[in-house]
Amino acid sequence: MTGDRQWSDDDIRRAAWRIRRRALDMVAREGFGYLGQALSAAELFASLYVGALTPDDELVVSPGHYAIAHYAAGVEVGRIDEAELATYGVDGSRLESIGTERTPGLSVTCGSLGQGLSVAAGLALGAKLQDASKFTYAVVSDGEMEEGQTWEAALFAAHHGLSKLIVLLDRNDSQVDGPTHTVTTLEPVTDKWAAFGWDVRAVDGHDVGQLRAAVRAAQETSAPSVIVAKTWTLSGLDHILPDEADGHFLKVSPDQIAQARKHLVEAEKEARKVEPAPWGDREEARA
């Protein structure tokens, strides 16, 4: 885990590029998969797993299809054996394409969308009753905000003052039916969470500095916290993959894989910061 090492922002950025590269390698065998989730959440997972997570903390990844990002990030902190990544999606492997009860490195199984926050709230309440100092972190997708159970859990967490519960919300405007804004109006997201009694921070989900500062601030609050991280499902490979690509379930050709792999290796060396198109521009283009 993070141990006593002081990780710099560049360390975290390099880890994010490795997360993207490992995720690319995992989908390369079939040429399709949940690559977009790792592209959008690479900095989020790197900032959490490498920069904040300790061996004692509880970890919930609510959307099961984000397992690919969990596997790629878990290698960084010893929760996943890197050699096992080659078995991703293979029959009989623990590393299934969608998380299951056998998924290693997580506190609980969260395959059904919308249930993860409830489980995380229960873990956080248990820790509070035991007067434990550990945090409970939950990664949640924005499409899950369409689930009523998410808001029941949000009410519960605020009512019980679960200050050590920290949610990282990947606001990538993507779900299986298309962009979330075309399926259900979720905005104003931050106002909704605040109205439910949560401490809320909105950040650029590809800005490591903002993410790390938000996590540190969340660790000091007296209420449950949510970090709303605006991201993009093609982030880091937007110059290789077409704008109209389905970020929820990406298909990549052998040529695109070769180009992407080369780019990701070079990007890791340089620790380049992702500079995706402004969020508003992307929303207008997809509307």
Short mmCIF file of C-alpha atoms in Angstrom, two decimals:
data_model
loop_
_atom_site.label_atom_id
_atom_site.label_comp_id
_atom_site.label_asym_id
_atom_site.label_seq_id
_atom_site.Cartn_x
_atom_site.Cartn_y
_atom_site.Cartn_z
CA MET A 1 0.00 0.00 0.00
CA THR A 2 1.04 3.61 0.28
CA GLY A 3 3.17 2.96 3.35
CA ASP A 4 5.44 5.78 4.53
CA ARG A 5 6.48 6.97 1.09
CA GLN A 6 5.57 10.52 0.15
CA TRP A 7 4.16 10.34 -3.37
CA SER A 8 4.51 13.40 -5.58
CA ASP A 9 1.86 14.53 -8.03
CA ASP A 10 4.10 13.34 -10.87
CA ASP A 11 4.29 9.89 -9.22
CA ILE A 12 0.49 9.78 -9.25
CA ARG A 13 0.31 10.97 -12.86
CA ARG A 14 2.71 8.26 -13.94
CA ALA A 15 0.61 5.70 -12.08
CA ALA A 16 -2.47 6.94 -13.95
CA TRP A 17 -0.76 6.38 -17.30
CA ARG A 18 0.21 2.87 -16.18
CA ILE A 19 -3.42 2.22 -15.25
CA ARG A 20 -4.46 3.20 -18.77
CA ARG A 21 -1.73 1.03 -20.32
CA ARG A 22 -2.64 -2.04 -18.25
CA ALA A 23 -6.32 -1.58 -19.08
CA LEU A 24 -5.47 -1.34 -22.78
CA ASP A 25 -3.48 -4.55 -22.55
CA MET A 26 -6.40 -6.28 -20.83
CA VAL A 27 -8.84 -5.49 -23.65
CA ALA A 28 -6.29 -6.00 -26.44
CA ARG A 29 -6.84 -9.74 -26.60
CA GLU A 30 -10.49 -9.42 -27.66
CA GLY A 31 -10.26 -5.92 -29.11
CA PHE A 32 -13.13 -4.55 -27.03
CA GLY A 33 -14.13 -4.04 -23.42
CA TYR A 34 -14.62 -1.56 -20.60
CA LEU A 35 -11.56 0.48 -21.49
CA GLY A 36 -13.38 3.82 -21.30
CA GLN A 37 -13.96 3.42 -17.57
CA ALA A 38 -10.22 3.11 -16.96
CA LEU A 39 -9.48 6.06 -19.27
CA SER A 40 -11.94 8.31 -17.47
CA ALA A 41 -11.05 7.24 -13.94
CA ALA A 42 -7.29 6.66 -14.19
CA GLU A 43 -6.32 9.75 -12.19
CA LEU A 44 -9.16 9.12 -9.74
CA PHE A 45 -7.99 5.56 -9.05
CA ALA A 46 -4.33 6.57 -8.93
CA SER A 47 -4.99 9.42 -6.49
CA LEU A 48 -7.01 7.12 -4.26
CA TYR A 49 -5.10 3.85 -4.44
CA VAL A 50 -1.56 5.22 -4.59
CA GLY A 51 -2.02 8.51 -2.80
CA ALA A 52 -4.47 7.78 0.02
CA LEU A 53 -5.46 4.13 0.54
CA THR A 54 -3.99 2.24 3.49
CA PRO A 55 -4.16 -1.52 4.23
CA ASP A 56 -6.75 -0.91 6.95
CA ASP A 57 -9.18 1.13 4.86
CA GLU A 58 -12.35 -0.33 3.38
CA LEU A 59 -12.64 -0.17 -0.41
CA VAL A 60 -15.85 -0.43 -2.42
CA VAL A 61 -16.01 -0.15 -6.21
CA SER A 62 -19.73 0.09 -6.80
CA PRO A 63 -20.02 -0.28 -10.61
CA GLY A 64 -18.88 -3.82 -11.38
CA HIS A 65 -17.68 -2.96 -14.88
CA TYR A 66 -15.08 -0.65 -13.33
CA ALA A 67 -13.27 -3.80 -12.26
CA ILE A 68 -10.77 -3.21 -15.08
CA ALA A 69 -9.66 0.05 -13.44
CA HIS A 70 -9.52 -1.65 -10.05
CA TYR A 71 -7.30 -4.42 -11.41
CA ALA A 72 -4.97 -1.96 -13.14
CA ALA A 73 -4.72 0.29 -10.09
CA GLY A 74 -4.56 -2.60 -7.64
CA VAL A 75 -1.21 -3.63 -9.12
CA GLU A 76 0.22 -0.31 -7.92
CA VAL A 77 -0.51 -1.09 -4.27
CA GLY A 78 -0.14 -4.85 -4.19
CA ARG A 79 -3.83 -5.74 -4.14
CA ILE A 80 -3.56 -7.45 -7.54
CA ASP A 81 -0.72 -9.53 -8.98
CA GLU A 82 0.30 -7.96 -12.29
CA ALA A 83 0.89 -11.39 -13.85
CA GLU A 84 -2.77 -12.21 -13.21
CA LEU A 85 -3.90 -9.35 -15.47
CA ALA A 86 -3.25 -11.61 -18.46
CA THR A 87 -6.25 -13.69 -17.34
CA TYR A 88 -8.70 -10.77 -17.48
CA GLY A 89 -12.03 -11.97 -18.83
CA VAL A 90 -10.83 -15.55 -19.35
CA ASP A 91 -13.20 -18.34 -18.29
CA GLY A 92 -12.39 -19.41 -14.75
CA SER A 93 -10.28 -16.34 -13.94
CA ARG A 94 -10.78 -14.33 -10.76
CA LEU A 95 -10.41 -11.19 -12.86
CA GLU A 96 -13.76 -11.23 -14.58
CA SER A 97 -14.86 -8.40 -16.85
CA ILE A 98 -17.51 -7.41 -14.34
CA GLY A 99 -16.72 -7.73 -10.64
CA THR A 100 -17.99 -10.80 -8.81
CA GLU A 101 -17.81 -12.38 -5.37
CA ARG A 102 -14.32 -13.63 -6.33
CA THR A 103 -12.88 -10.21 -7.22
CA PRO A 104 -9.68 -9.82 -5.19
CA GLY A 105 -8.62 -6.66 -3.39
CA LEU A 106 -12.07 -5.26 -2.50
CA SER A 107 -13.95 -5.18 0.79
CA VAL A 108 -17.19 -6.34 -0.83
CA THR A 109 -18.70 -7.43 -4.13
CA CYS A 110 -20.64 -4.76 -6.01
CA GLY A 111 -21.90 -6.03 -9.31
CA SER A 112 -25.45 -4.63 -9.33
CA LEU A 113 -25.43 -0.91 -10.00
CA GLY A 114 -26.66 1.37 -7.24
CA GLN A 115 -25.91 -0.93 -4.31
CA GLY A 116 -22.32 0.01 -3.56
CA LEU A 117 -23.02 3.13 -1.53
CA SER A 118 -25.38 1.21 0.76
CA VAL A 119 -22.68 -1.35 1.47
CA ALA A 120 -20.08 1.36 2.00
CA ALA A 121 -22.37 3.16 4.44
CA GLY A 122 -22.79 -0.05 6.40
CA LEU A 123 -19.03 -0.56 6.56
CA ALA A 124 -18.51 3.04 7.66
CA LEU A 125 -21.17 2.73 10.35
CA GLY A 126 -19.57 -0.46 11.63
CA ALA A 127 -16.19 1.26 11.82
CA LYS A 128 -17.74 4.21 13.68
CA LEU A 129 -19.41 1.93 16.23
CA GLN A 130 -16.06 0.24 16.79
CA ASP A 131 -14.37 3.63 17.09
CA ALA A 132 -12.00 2.60 14.30
CA SER A 133 -9.85 5.23 12.61
CA LYS A 134 -10.04 3.71 9.13
CA PHE A 135 -11.75 5.31 6.16
CA THR A 136 -14.29 3.74 3.84
CA TYR A 137 -13.80 4.75 0.22
CA ALA A 138 -16.45 4.12 -2.43
CA VAL A 139 -16.02 4.64 -6.17
CA VAL A 140 -19.39 5.36 -7.74
CA SER A 141 -20.48 6.04 -11.34
CA ASP A 142 -22.75 8.92 -12.31
CA GLY A 143 -25.34 6.62 -13.89
CA GLU A 144 -25.91 5.14 -10.43
CA MET A 145 -27.44 8.43 -9.32
CA GLU A 146 -30.51 7.30 -11.27
CA GLU A 147 -30.97 4.55 -8.66
CA GLY A 148 -33.19 5.35 -5.67
CA GLN A 149 -31.09 3.16 -3.39
CA THR A 150 -28.15 5.53 -3.87
CA TRP A 151 -30.09 8.39 -2.34
CA GLU A 152 -31.45 6.25 0.48
CA ALA A 153 -27.86 5.42 1.36
CA ALA A 154 -26.89 9.09 1.09
CA LEU A 155 -29.63 10.04 3.58
CA PHE A 156 -28.56 7.24 5.92
CA ALA A 157 -24.88 8.23 5.84
CA ALA A 158 -25.58 11.89 6.57
CA HIS A 159 -28.05 11.07 9.35
CA HIS A 160 -25.47 8.89 11.11
CA GLY A 161 -22.66 11.39 10.63
CA LEU A 162 -20.39 8.95 8.78
CA SER A 163 -17.51 11.39 8.44
CA LYS A 164 -15.04 8.70 7.40
CA LEU A 165 -17.08 7.73 4.37
CA ILE A 166 -15.62 9.25 1.20
CA VAL A 167 -17.26 8.78 -2.20
CA LEU A 168 -15.39 9.40 -5.43
CA LEU A 169 -17.97 9.96 -8.16
CA ASP A 170 -16.79 9.46 -11.74
CA ARG A 171 -18.84 12.08 -13.56
CA ASN A 172 -18.01 10.94 -17.09
CA ASP A 173 -21.51 11.48 -18.53
CA SER A 174 -21.57 7.91 -19.83
CA GLN A 175 -23.79 4.88 -19.33
CA VAL A 176 -24.88 1.91 -21.41
CA ASP A 177 -27.86 3.78 -22.90
CA GLY A 178 -25.73 6.77 -23.94
CA PRO A 179 -24.64 10.04 -22.33
CA THR A 180 -26.30 10.37 -18.93
CA HIS A 181 -27.64 13.83 -19.74
CA THR A 182 -29.73 12.32 -22.56
CA VAL A 183 -31.14 9.60 -20.30
CA THR A 184 -31.89 11.39 -17.03
CA THR A 185 -31.22 14.97 -15.91
CA LEU A 186 -28.74 14.65 -13.04
CA GLU A 187 -27.69 18.26 -12.66
CA PRO A 188 -27.25 20.06 -10.38
CA VAL A 189 -25.22 17.16 -9.00
CA THR A 190 -23.31 19.03 -6.31
CA ASP A 191 -26.44 20.75 -5.02
CA LYS A 192 -28.24 17.42 -4.74
CA TRP A 193 -25.51 15.87 -2.60
CA ALA A 194 -25.23 19.00 -0.46
CA ALA A 195 -29.00 18.96 0.12
CA PHE A 196 -28.65 15.42 1.42
CA GLY A 197 -26.17 16.61 4.06
CA TRP A 198 -22.88 15.72 2.39
CA ASP A 199 -19.66 17.67 2.18
CA VAL A 200 -19.19 18.18 -1.58
CA ARG A 201 -16.19 19.06 -3.75
CA ALA A 202 -16.29 19.34 -7.54
CA VAL A 203 -12.97 18.81 -9.32
CA ASP A 204 -11.43 18.16 -12.70
CA GLY A 205 -11.12 14.39 -12.53
CA HIS A 206 -7.96 14.45 -14.65
CA ASP A 207 -6.18 16.95 -12.41
CA VAL A 208 -4.15 15.01 -9.85
CA GLY A 209 -3.51 18.08 -7.71
CA GLN A 210 -7.23 18.85 -7.40
CA LEU A 211 -8.10 15.23 -6.67
CA ARG A 212 -5.47 14.81 -3.97
CA ALA A 213 -6.42 18.10 -2.30
CA ALA A 214 -10.07 17.06 -2.33
CA VAL A 215 -9.31 13.70 -0.73
CA ARG A 216 -7.20 15.34 1.98
CA ALA A 217 -9.96 17.84 2.72
CA ALA A 218 -12.56 15.06 2.80
CA GLN A 219 -10.53 13.23 5.42
CA GLU A 220 -10.95 16.21 7.76
CA THR A 221 -14.70 16.80 7.51
CA SER A 222 -17.41 16.06 10.07
CA ALA A 223 -19.86 14.76 7.45
CA PRO A 224 -19.71 12.11 4.73
CA SER A 225 -17.92 13.47 1.67
CA VAL A 226 -18.38 13.16 -2.07
CA ILE A 227 -15.82 14.24 -4.65
CA VAL A 228 -17.53 14.90 -7.97
CA ALA A 229 -14.82 14.30 -10.56
CA LYS A 230 -15.68 15.41 -14.10
CA THR A 231 -13.94 13.12 -16.57
CA TRP A 232 -14.00 11.86 -20.15
CA THR A 233 -14.14 8.25 -21.36
CA LEU A 234 -11.56 8.85 -24.10
CA SER A 235 -9.14 10.78 -21.91
CA GLY A 236 -5.51 10.15 -22.78
CA LEU A 237 -6.34 8.41 -26.06
CA ASP A 238 -8.67 11.00 -27.59
CA HIS A 239 -6.25 11.64 -30.46
CA ILE A 240 -6.25 7.94 -31.35
CA LEU A 241 -9.87 6.91 -30.77
CA PRO A 242 -12.67 8.64 -32.75
CA ASP A 243 -14.87 11.20 -30.98
CA GLU A 244 -17.97 9.13 -31.76
CA ALA A 245 -16.55 6.03 -30.05
CA ASP A 246 -18.85 4.44 -27.47
CA GLY A 247 -16.93 5.19 -24.30
CA HIS A 248 -19.00 2.76 -22.26
CA PHE A 249 -17.75 -0.26 -24.22
CA LEU A 250 -14.87 0.60 -26.50
CA LYS A 251 -13.79 -1.30 -29.59
CA VAL A 252 -10.15 -0.87 -30.57
CA SER A 253 -8.41 -2.15 -33.70
CA PRO A 254 -4.94 -3.75 -33.66
CA ASP A 255 -3.52 -0.57 -35.23
CA GLN A 256 -5.17 1.62 -32.59
CA ILE A 257 -3.88 -0.67 -29.85
CA ALA A 258 -0.33 -0.40 -31.18
CA GLN A 259 -0.56 3.39 -31.41
CA ALA A 260 -2.14 3.69 -27.99
CA ARG A 261 0.41 1.44 -26.30
CA LYS A 262 3.29 3.48 -27.69
CA HIS A 263 1.67 6.73 -26.63
CA LEU A 264 0.92 5.50 -23.09
CA VAL A 265 4.48 4.31 -22.53
CA GLU A 266 5.85 7.69 -23.61
CA ALA A 267 3.26 9.59 -21.58
CA GLU A 268 4.21 7.70 -18.44
CA LYS A 269 7.85 8.64 -18.92
CA GLU A 270 7.02 12.29 -19.25
CA ALA A 271 4.25 12.28 -16.63
CA ARG A 272 2.24 14.50 -18.90
CA LYS A 273 -0.91 15.94 -17.41
CA VAL A 274 -4.10 15.05 -19.27
CA GLU A 275 -5.62 18.08 -20.97
CA PRO A 276 -9.00 16.90 -22.29
CA ALA A 277 -11.46 19.17 -24.03
CA PRO A 278 -13.46 21.37 -21.62
CA TRP A 279 -16.43 19.57 -20.11
CA GLY A 280 -18.94 22.08 -21.45
CA ASP A 281 -17.63 21.70 -25.01
CA ARG A 282 -18.04 17.93 -24.83
CA GLU A 283 -21.60 18.19 -23.50
CA GLU A 284 -22.60 20.53 -26.33
CA ALA A 285 -21.05 18.23 -28.92
CA ARG A 286 -22.98 15.22 -27.61
CA ALA A 287 -26.31 16.96 -27.02
#
